[in-house]
Amino acid sequence: LFFPLVSPLASLVMVEIAQTCTMGQLTCYAICDGSQVSQEDTERYRSESEHTLVMQVQGAWGDGTHPTTYLVVQWLQESGREILQNATVLDYGSGSGVLALHCLQLGAAAAIGVDNKPASVKAAANNACANGIQGAAFFLPSERALRSDIEYFTTNGEKQREEMGLEQVVPEPVCDMALVNIEGGKLAYVAPFVAPFCKEGAVVILSGLRSFQVDLVTKAYAECGIVVEESLTTDKGWYLLKARKLAEAAGVEE
């Protein structure tokens, strides 16, 4: 797959950083006032970390400060780097695009971001451009996924999609890795929509859940042919599950 660099930003006004978060080799600067980020901003806020991201997060969850985001980044840096080399990655619930973009920094060839919030999809595309990262493409969920998404319709998602000219993703089994970092209940709900993107043997990282949600999420993904292999946890009680897509996958989106 080839994903071109998204179109240049319309606004090149310098912005002020609201907060900074360092996650291992990644320093993430968050812009929270709705301003678009420019390439000048990314040069202005270069850090001593191996990787830097300057992110617009207004309307786009993912400023790097949440423990579950840190947990995924930690896994990517410590255990996922080899898998990422020249890989295609799915970031389902991509928010600001922080995980998708960091995967590209770590060696992935392409990243597909999917989010049900139009503002997040647009912000993530802008963030990719401003940070000079090629290979990322951001979409709304598939038609089937959106049909049952009450949140999307009750927040005028369809109107925003038309106004912003955003595209919906078409699931294809092209991904070597999938990252799903969203709240536990939704994590289980999106399992049938994540599975169709994954190749046989793909690594699937599930984050955003508490201990009482582990069984629910494990069962939901097992029904879609994605089997949990191990779990990690933080001292604050957040869990990350590492899973793998099997050949005899069920629950594939039609």
PDB file of C-alpha atoms in Angstrom:
ATOM      1  CA  LEU A   1       0.000   0.000   0.000  1.00  0.00           C
ATOM      2  CA  PHE A   2       1.120   3.571  -0.642  1.00  0.00           C
ATOM      3  CA  PHE A   3      -0.187   6.435   1.441  1.00  0.00           C
ATOM      4  CA  PRO A   4       0.989   9.864   0.221  1.00  0.00           C
ATOM      5  CA  LEU A   5       1.758  12.731   2.540  1.00  0.00           C
ATOM      6  CA  VAL A   6      -1.476  14.587   3.262  1.00  0.00           C
ATOM      7  CA  SER A   7      -2.014  18.011   1.727  1.00  0.00           C
ATOM      8  CA  PRO A   8      -0.211  21.062   3.212  1.00  0.00           C
ATOM      9  CA  LEU A   9      -1.822  22.890   6.081  1.00  0.00           C
ATOM     10  CA  ALA A  10      -3.736  26.052   5.389  1.00  0.00           C
ATOM     11  CA  SER A  11      -2.579  27.760   8.572  1.00  0.00           C
ATOM     12  CA  LEU A  12       1.102  28.315   9.382  1.00  0.00           C
ATOM     13  CA  VAL A  13       0.593  30.449  12.477  1.00  0.00           C
ATOM     14  CA  MET A  14       2.970  29.558  15.314  1.00  0.00           C
ATOM     15  CA  VAL A  15       1.160  27.943  18.216  1.00  0.00           C
ATOM     16  CA  GLU A  16       1.848  27.641  21.916  1.00  0.00           C
ATOM     17  CA  ILE A  17       2.310  24.292  23.614  1.00  0.00           C
ATOM     18  CA  ALA A  18      -0.241  23.447  26.313  1.00  0.00           C
ATOM     19  CA  GLN A  19       1.523  20.385  27.716  1.00  0.00           C
ATOM     20  CA  THR A  20       4.475  18.116  27.157  1.00  0.00           C
ATOM     21  CA  CYS A  21       4.711  14.369  27.692  1.00  0.00           C
ATOM     22  CA  THR A  22       7.808  12.181  27.427  1.00  0.00           C
ATOM     23  CA  MET A  23       7.299   8.461  26.779  1.00  0.00           C
ATOM     24  CA  GLY A  24      10.627   6.674  26.526  1.00  0.00           C
ATOM     25  CA  GLN A  25      12.245   7.797  23.270  1.00  0.00           C
ATOM     26  CA  LEU A  26       9.195   9.910  22.326  1.00  0.00           C
ATOM     27  CA  THR A  27       8.450  13.466  23.401  1.00  0.00           C
ATOM     28  CA  CYS A  28       4.928  14.626  22.534  1.00  0.00           C
ATOM     29  CA  TYR A  29       3.979  18.307  22.569  1.00  0.00           C
ATOM     30  CA  ALA A  30       0.216  18.907  22.729  1.00  0.00           C
ATOM     31  CA  ILE A  31      -1.656  21.845  21.196  1.00  0.00           C
ATOM     32  CA  CYS A  32      -5.056  22.025  22.902  1.00  0.00           C
ATOM     33  CA  ASP A  33      -6.568  25.321  21.695  1.00  0.00           C
ATOM     34  CA  GLY A  34      -7.795  24.063  18.326  1.00  0.00           C
ATOM     35  CA  SER A  35      -4.880  25.514  16.356  1.00  0.00           C
ATOM     36  CA  GLN A  36      -3.478  23.512  13.470  1.00  0.00           C
ATOM     37  CA  VAL A  37       0.175  22.568  13.737  1.00  0.00           C
ATOM     38  CA  SER A  38       2.666  23.626  11.071  1.00  0.00           C
ATOM     39  CA  GLN A  39       6.070  22.309  10.063  1.00  0.00           C
ATOM     40  CA  GLU A  40       7.542  25.471  11.579  1.00  0.00           C
ATOM     41  CA  ASP A  41       6.025  24.456  14.916  1.00  0.00           C
ATOM     42  CA  THR A  42       7.643  21.030  14.778  1.00  0.00           C
ATOM     43  CA  GLU A  43      11.039  22.624  14.145  1.00  0.00           C
ATOM     44  CA  ARG A  44      10.470  25.091  16.964  1.00  0.00           C
ATOM     45  CA  TYR A  45       9.736  22.370  19.501  1.00  0.00           C
ATOM     46  CA  ARG A  46      12.450  19.861  18.694  1.00  0.00           C
ATOM     47  CA  SER A  47      13.503  17.906  21.784  1.00  0.00           C
ATOM     48  CA  GLU A  48      16.485  15.843  22.825  1.00  0.00           C
ATOM     49  CA  SER A  49      14.418  12.661  22.531  1.00  0.00           C
ATOM     50  CA  GLU A  50      15.025  10.229  19.692  1.00  0.00           C
ATOM     51  CA  HIS A  51      11.567  11.089  18.345  1.00  0.00           C
ATOM     52  CA  THR A  52       9.386  14.194  18.629  1.00  0.00           C
ATOM     53  CA  LEU A  53       5.736  14.789  17.758  1.00  0.00           C
ATOM     54  CA  VAL A  54       3.895  18.118  17.908  1.00  0.00           C
ATOM     55  CA  MET A  55       0.199  17.274  17.963  1.00  0.00           C
ATOM     56  CA  GLN A  56      -3.105  19.102  17.609  1.00  0.00           C
ATOM     57  CA  VAL A  57      -5.376  17.366  20.121  1.00  0.00           C
ATOM     58  CA  GLN A  58      -8.430  19.631  20.301  1.00  0.00           C
ATOM     59  CA  GLY A  59     -11.283  17.292  19.465  1.00  0.00           C
ATOM     60  CA  ALA A  60      -8.800  14.453  19.076  1.00  0.00           C
ATOM     61  CA  TRP A  61      -8.084  12.153  22.004  1.00  0.00           C
ATOM     62  CA  GLY A  62      -4.410  11.256  22.321  1.00  0.00           C
ATOM     63  CA  ASP A  63      -2.057  13.847  23.784  1.00  0.00           C
ATOM     64  CA  GLY A  64       0.183  11.132  25.205  1.00  0.00           C
ATOM     65  CA  THR A  65      -0.639  11.831  28.843  1.00  0.00           C
ATOM     66  CA  HIS A  66      -3.038   8.937  29.457  1.00  0.00           C
ATOM     67  CA  PRO A  67      -1.487   5.822  31.068  1.00  0.00           C
ATOM     68  CA  THR A  68      -2.891   3.548  28.359  1.00  0.00           C
ATOM     69  CA  THR A  69      -1.181   5.545  25.598  1.00  0.00           C
ATOM     70  CA  TYR A  70       2.077   5.349  27.531  1.00  0.00           C
ATOM     71  CA  LEU A  71       1.591   1.592  27.923  1.00  0.00           C
ATOM     72  CA  VAL A  72       1.231   1.096  24.164  1.00  0.00           C
ATOM     73  CA  VAL A  73       4.204   3.352  23.371  1.00  0.00           C
ATOM     74  CA  GLN A  74       6.309   1.488  25.913  1.00  0.00           C
ATOM     75  CA  TRP A  75       5.403  -1.851  24.301  1.00  0.00           C
ATOM     76  CA  LEU A  76       6.152  -0.530  20.805  1.00  0.00           C
ATOM     77  CA  GLN A  77       9.570   0.749  21.830  1.00  0.00           C
ATOM     78  CA  GLU A  78      10.601  -2.249  23.913  1.00  0.00           C
ATOM     79  CA  SER A  79       8.927  -5.196  22.160  1.00  0.00           C
ATOM     80  CA  GLY A  80       7.358  -4.069  18.896  1.00  0.00           C
ATOM     81  CA  ARG A  81      10.201  -2.388  17.049  1.00  0.00           C
ATOM     82  CA  GLU A  82      11.307  -5.498  15.140  1.00  0.00           C
ATOM     83  CA  ILE A  83       7.741  -6.348  14.108  1.00  0.00           C
ATOM     84  CA  LEU A  84       7.217  -2.789  12.903  1.00  0.00           C
ATOM     85  CA  GLN A  85      10.010  -2.817  10.338  1.00  0.00           C
ATOM     86  CA  ASN A  86       8.385  -2.240   6.909  1.00  0.00           C
ATOM     87  CA  ALA A  87       5.025  -3.261   8.399  1.00  0.00           C
ATOM     88  CA  THR A  88       1.537  -1.945   7.729  1.00  0.00           C
ATOM     89  CA  VAL A  89      -0.137  -0.907  10.986  1.00  0.00           C
ATOM     90  CA  LEU A  90      -3.767  -0.288  11.881  1.00  0.00           C
ATOM     91  CA  ASP A  91      -4.518   2.279  14.615  1.00  0.00           C
ATOM     92  CA  TYR A  92      -8.226   1.800  15.367  1.00  0.00           C
ATOM     93  CA  GLY A  93      -9.479   4.690  17.483  1.00  0.00           C
ATOM     94  CA  SER A  94      -6.555   6.781  16.301  1.00  0.00           C
ATOM     95  CA  GLY A  95      -7.527  10.121  17.876  1.00  0.00           C
ATOM     96  CA  SER A  96      -4.729  12.615  17.226  1.00  0.00           C
ATOM     97  CA  GLY A  97      -2.732   9.943  15.386  1.00  0.00           C
ATOM     98  CA  VAL A  98       0.020   9.749  18.004  1.00  0.00           C
ATOM     99  CA  LEU A  99       0.345   5.941  17.919  1.00  0.00           C
ATOM    100  CA  ALA A 100       0.116   5.619  14.142  1.00  0.00           C
ATOM    101  CA  LEU A 101       2.720   8.322  13.622  1.00  0.00           C
ATOM    102  CA  HIS A 102       5.071   6.911  16.228  1.00  0.00           C
ATOM    103  CA  CYS A 103       4.868   3.507  14.514  1.00  0.00           C
ATOM    104  CA  LEU A 104       6.108   5.172  11.327  1.00  0.00           C
ATOM    105  CA  GLN A 105       8.920   6.813  13.279  1.00  0.00           C
ATOM    106  CA  LEU A 106       9.907   3.363  14.574  1.00  0.00           C
ATOM    107  CA  GLY A 107      10.114   1.827  11.109  1.00  0.00           C
ATOM    108  CA  ALA A 108       6.617   0.952   9.862  1.00  0.00           C
ATOM    109  CA  ALA A 109       6.057   1.417   6.140  1.00  0.00           C
ATOM    110  CA  ALA A 110       2.397   2.467   6.342  1.00  0.00           C
ATOM    111  CA  ALA A 111      -0.199   3.289   8.970  1.00  0.00           C
ATOM    112  CA  ILE A 112      -3.986   3.296   8.649  1.00  0.00           C
ATOM    113  CA  GLY A 113      -5.777   5.369  11.284  1.00  0.00           C
ATOM    114  CA  VAL A 114      -9.510   4.947  11.898  1.00  0.00           C
ATOM    115  CA  ASP A 115     -11.646   7.088  14.209  1.00  0.00           C
ATOM    116  CA  ASN A 116     -15.382   7.804  14.494  1.00  0.00           C
ATOM    117  CA  LYS A 117     -14.841  11.508  15.227  1.00  0.00           C
ATOM    118  CA  PRO A 118     -14.418  13.621  12.071  1.00  0.00           C
ATOM    119  CA  ALA A 119     -12.442  16.279  13.982  1.00  0.00           C
ATOM    120  CA  SER A 120      -9.981  13.591  15.065  1.00  0.00           C
ATOM    121  CA  VAL A 121      -9.538  12.268  11.535  1.00  0.00           C
ATOM    122  CA  LYS A 122      -8.790  15.739  10.214  1.00  0.00           C
ATOM    123  CA  ALA A 123      -6.484  16.619  13.110  1.00  0.00           C
ATOM    124  CA  ALA A 124      -4.503  13.397  12.677  1.00  0.00           C
ATOM    125  CA  ALA A 125      -3.992  14.061   8.966  1.00  0.00           C
ATOM    126  CA  ASN A 126      -2.816  17.587   9.766  1.00  0.00           C
ATOM    127  CA  ASN A 127      -0.459  16.233  12.419  1.00  0.00           C
ATOM    128  CA  ALA A 128       1.124  13.800   9.959  1.00  0.00           C
ATOM    129  CA  CYS A 129       1.780  16.611   7.506  1.00  0.00           C
ATOM    130  CA  ALA A 130       3.124  19.055  10.090  1.00  0.00           C
ATOM    131  CA  ASN A 131       5.517  16.477  11.510  1.00  0.00           C
ATOM    132  CA  GLY A 132       6.757  15.545   8.034  1.00  0.00           C
ATOM    133  CA  ILE A 133       5.742  11.907   8.395  1.00  0.00           C
ATOM    134  CA  GLN A 134       4.834  10.044   5.226  1.00  0.00           C
ATOM    135  CA  GLY A 135       2.886   6.810   4.939  1.00  0.00           C
ATOM    136  CA  ALA A 136      -0.116   7.685   7.119  1.00  0.00           C
ATOM    137  CA  ALA A 137      -3.741   7.797   6.015  1.00  0.00           C
ATOM    138  CA  PHE A 138      -6.678   8.543   8.323  1.00  0.00           C
ATOM    139  CA  PHE A 139     -10.307   7.559   7.777  1.00  0.00           C
ATOM    140  CA  LEU A 140     -13.718   7.295   9.343  1.00  0.00           C
ATOM    141  CA  PRO A 141     -14.867   3.714  10.092  1.00  0.00           C
ATOM    142  CA  SER A 142     -16.505   1.561   7.442  1.00  0.00           C
ATOM    143  CA  GLU A 143     -20.140   2.029   6.490  1.00  0.00           C
ATOM    144  CA  ARG A 144     -21.149  -1.067   8.467  1.00  0.00           C
ATOM    145  CA  ALA A 145     -19.349   0.129  11.599  1.00  0.00           C
ATOM    146  CA  LEU A 146     -20.919   3.585  11.442  1.00  0.00           C
ATOM    147  CA  ARG A 147     -24.452   2.296  10.900  1.00  0.00           C
ATOM    148  CA  SER A 148     -24.556   1.088  14.504  1.00  0.00           C
ATOM    149  CA  ASP A 149     -22.532   3.973  15.991  1.00  0.00           C
ATOM    150  CA  ILE A 150     -25.001   6.096  17.978  1.00  0.00           C
ATOM    151  CA  GLU A 151     -22.274   8.507  19.090  1.00  0.00           C
ATOM    152  CA  TYR A 152     -21.382   9.328  15.487  1.00  0.00           C
ATOM    153  CA  PHE A 153     -24.920  10.305  14.540  1.00  0.00           C
ATOM    154  CA  THR A 154     -25.830  12.101  17.789  1.00  0.00           C
ATOM    155  CA  THR A 155     -22.780  14.387  17.440  1.00  0.00           C
ATOM    156  CA  ASN A 156     -23.578  15.415  13.845  1.00  0.00           C
ATOM    157  CA  GLY A 157     -20.852  13.156  12.519  1.00  0.00           C
ATOM    158  CA  GLU A 158     -22.457  12.706   9.116  1.00  0.00           C
ATOM    159  CA  LYS A 159     -22.740  16.461   8.554  1.00  0.00           C
ATOM    160  CA  GLN A 160     -19.117  16.971   9.614  1.00  0.00           C
ATOM    161  CA  ARG A 161     -17.966  14.175   7.321  1.00  0.00           C
ATOM    162  CA  GLU A 162     -19.592  15.860   4.334  1.00  0.00           C
ATOM    163  CA  GLU A 163     -18.271  19.306   5.266  1.00  0.00           C
ATOM    164  CA  MET A 164     -14.707  18.025   5.749  1.00  0.00           C
ATOM    165  CA  GLY A 165     -14.759  15.722   2.730  1.00  0.00           C
ATOM    166  CA  LEU A 166     -13.559  12.730   4.751  1.00  0.00           C
ATOM    167  CA  GLU A 167     -13.412   9.181   3.416  1.00  0.00           C
ATOM    168  CA  GLN A 168     -14.568   5.970   5.058  1.00  0.00           C
ATOM    169  CA  VAL A 169     -12.140   3.085   5.309  1.00  0.00           C
ATOM    170  CA  VAL A 170     -12.574  -0.104   3.278  1.00  0.00           C
ATOM    171  CA  PRO A 171     -11.329  -3.061   5.383  1.00  0.00           C
ATOM    172  CA  GLU A 172      -8.704  -5.266   3.731  1.00  0.00           C
ATOM    173  CA  PRO A 173      -6.471  -7.899   5.402  1.00  0.00           C
ATOM    174  CA  VAL A 174      -3.217  -5.987   4.848  1.00  0.00           C
ATOM    175  CA  CYS A 175      -2.050  -5.172   8.394  1.00  0.00           C
ATOM    176  CA  ASP A 176       0.858  -6.844  10.171  1.00  0.00           C
ATOM    177  CA  MET A 177      -0.060  -5.135  13.441  1.00  0.00           C
ATOM    178  CA  ALA A 178      -3.186  -3.545  14.890  1.00  0.00           C
ATOM    179  CA  LEU A 179      -3.346  -1.131  17.828  1.00  0.00           C
ATOM    180  CA  VAL A 180      -6.655  -0.530  19.591  1.00  0.00           C
ATOM    181  CA  ASN A 181      -6.327   1.902  22.483  1.00  0.00           C
ATOM    182  CA  ILE A 182      -9.854   2.849  23.544  1.00  0.00           C
ATOM    183  CA  GLU A 183     -12.127   2.414  26.562  1.00  0.00           C
ATOM    184  CA  GLY A 184     -12.717  -1.224  27.524  1.00  0.00           C
ATOM    185  CA  GLY A 185     -16.403  -1.514  26.598  1.00  0.00           C
ATOM    186  CA  LYS A 186     -15.813  -0.012  23.170  1.00  0.00           C
ATOM    187  CA  LEU A 187     -12.688  -2.126  22.837  1.00  0.00           C
ATOM    188  CA  ALA A 188     -14.850  -5.240  22.888  1.00  0.00           C
ATOM    189  CA  TYR A 189     -17.491  -3.705  20.608  1.00  0.00           C
ATOM    190  CA  VAL A 190     -15.074  -2.901  17.758  1.00  0.00           C
ATOM    191  CA  ALA A 191     -13.538  -6.395  17.610  1.00  0.00           C
ATOM    192  CA  PRO A 192     -15.526  -7.433  14.480  1.00  0.00           C
ATOM    193  CA  PHE A 193     -14.408  -4.249  12.748  1.00  0.00           C
ATOM    194  CA  VAL A 194     -10.722  -4.663  13.635  1.00  0.00           C
ATOM    195  CA  ALA A 195     -10.355  -8.314  12.593  1.00  0.00           C
ATOM    196  CA  PRO A 196     -10.882  -7.797   8.822  1.00  0.00           C
ATOM    197  CA  PHE A 197      -7.786  -5.571   8.613  1.00  0.00           C
ATOM    198  CA  CYS A 198      -5.442  -8.188  10.062  1.00  0.00           C
ATOM    199  CA  LYS A 199      -3.321 -10.655   8.154  1.00  0.00           C
ATOM    200  CA  GLU A 200      -2.957 -14.182   9.449  1.00  0.00           C
ATOM    201  CA  GLY A 201      -0.426 -13.984  12.276  1.00  0.00           C
ATOM    202  CA  ALA A 202      -0.826 -10.243  12.776  1.00  0.00           C
ATOM    203  CA  VAL A 203      -0.015  -8.917  16.242  1.00  0.00           C
ATOM    204  CA  VAL A 204      -2.934  -7.117  17.890  1.00  0.00           C
ATOM    205  CA  ILE A 205      -2.360  -4.786  20.852  1.00  0.00           C
ATOM    206  CA  LEU A 206      -5.444  -4.002  22.967  1.00  0.00           C
ATOM    207  CA  SER A 207      -5.256  -1.247  25.572  1.00  0.00           C
ATOM    208  CA  GLY A 208      -7.641   0.882  27.613  1.00  0.00           C
ATOM    209  CA  LEU A 209      -9.157  -1.716  29.901  1.00  0.00           C
ATOM    210  CA  ARG A 210      -9.316  -2.535  33.603  1.00  0.00           C
ATOM    211  CA  SER A 211      -8.992  -5.957  35.224  1.00  0.00           C
ATOM    212  CA  PHE A 212     -12.763  -6.554  35.299  1.00  0.00           C
ATOM    213  CA  GLN A 213     -12.908  -5.991  31.509  1.00  0.00           C
ATOM    214  CA  VAL A 214     -10.133  -8.402  30.536  1.00  0.00           C
ATOM    215  CA  ASP A 215     -12.392 -11.467  30.183  1.00  0.00           C
ATOM    216  CA  LEU A 216     -15.002  -9.536  28.175  1.00  0.00           C
ATOM    217  CA  VAL A 217     -12.423  -8.166  25.741  1.00  0.00           C
ATOM    218  CA  THR A 218     -10.582 -11.492  25.468  1.00  0.00           C
ATOM    219  CA  LYS A 219     -13.815 -13.291  24.561  1.00  0.00           C
ATOM    220  CA  ALA A 220     -14.902 -10.637  22.035  1.00  0.00           C
ATOM    221  CA  TYR A 221     -11.635 -10.895  20.101  1.00  0.00           C
ATOM    222  CA  ALA A 222     -11.459 -14.697  20.349  1.00  0.00           C
ATOM    223  CA  GLU A 223     -14.820 -14.822  18.572  1.00  0.00           C
ATOM    224  CA  CYS A 224     -13.155 -12.910  15.728  1.00  0.00           C
ATOM    225  CA  GLY A 225     -10.144 -15.203  15.514  1.00  0.00           C
ATOM    226  CA  ILE A 226      -7.831 -12.980  17.584  1.00  0.00           C
ATOM    227  CA  VAL A 227      -6.392 -14.830  20.564  1.00  0.00           C
ATOM    228  CA  VAL A 228      -4.801 -13.106  23.572  1.00  0.00           C
ATOM    229  CA  GLU A 229      -1.287 -14.397  24.316  1.00  0.00           C
ATOM    230  CA  GLU A 230      -0.145 -12.225  27.223  1.00  0.00           C
ATOM    231  CA  SER A 231      -1.061  -9.204  29.325  1.00  0.00           C
ATOM    232  CA  LEU A 232       0.778  -6.265  30.863  1.00  0.00           C
ATOM    233  CA  THR A 233      -0.455  -3.905  33.540  1.00  0.00           C
ATOM    234  CA  THR A 234       0.480  -0.586  35.141  1.00  0.00           C
ATOM    235  CA  ASP A 235       0.638   0.271  38.823  1.00  0.00           C
ATOM    236  CA  LYS A 236      -2.571   2.247  38.256  1.00  0.00           C
ATOM    237  CA  GLY A 237      -4.509  -0.828  37.155  1.00  0.00           C
ATOM    238  CA  TRP A 238      -4.622  -0.360  33.369  1.00  0.00           C
ATOM    239  CA  TYR A 239      -4.135  -3.448  31.195  1.00  0.00           C
ATOM    240  CA  LEU A 240      -2.584  -4.079  27.792  1.00  0.00           C
ATOM    241  CA  LEU A 241      -3.294  -7.364  26.015  1.00  0.00           C
ATOM    242  CA  LYS A 242      -1.056  -8.756  23.278  1.00  0.00           C
ATOM    243  CA  ALA A 243      -2.989 -10.974  20.880  1.00  0.00           C
ATOM    244  CA  ARG A 244      -2.528 -12.638  17.508  1.00  0.00           C
ATOM    245  CA  LYS A 245      -4.811 -13.160  14.513  1.00  0.00           C
ATOM    246  CA  LEU A 246      -5.344 -16.819  13.681  1.00  0.00           C
ATOM    247  CA  ALA A 247      -6.050 -18.276  10.252  1.00  0.00           C
ATOM    248  CA  GLU A 248      -9.540 -19.525  11.110  1.00  0.00           C
ATOM    249  CA  ALA A 249     -10.856 -16.026  11.844  1.00  0.00           C
ATOM    250  CA  ALA A 250     -14.536 -15.545  12.572  1.00  0.00           C
ATOM    251  CA  GLY A 251     -16.510 -12.350  12.880  1.00  0.00           C
ATOM    252  CA  VAL A 252     -15.119 -10.830   9.697  1.00  0.00           C
ATOM    253  CA  GLU A 253     -16.922  -7.692   8.571  1.00  0.00           C
ATOM    254  CA  GLU A 254     -19.128  -8.229   5.541  1.00  0.00           C
TER     255      GLU A 254
END
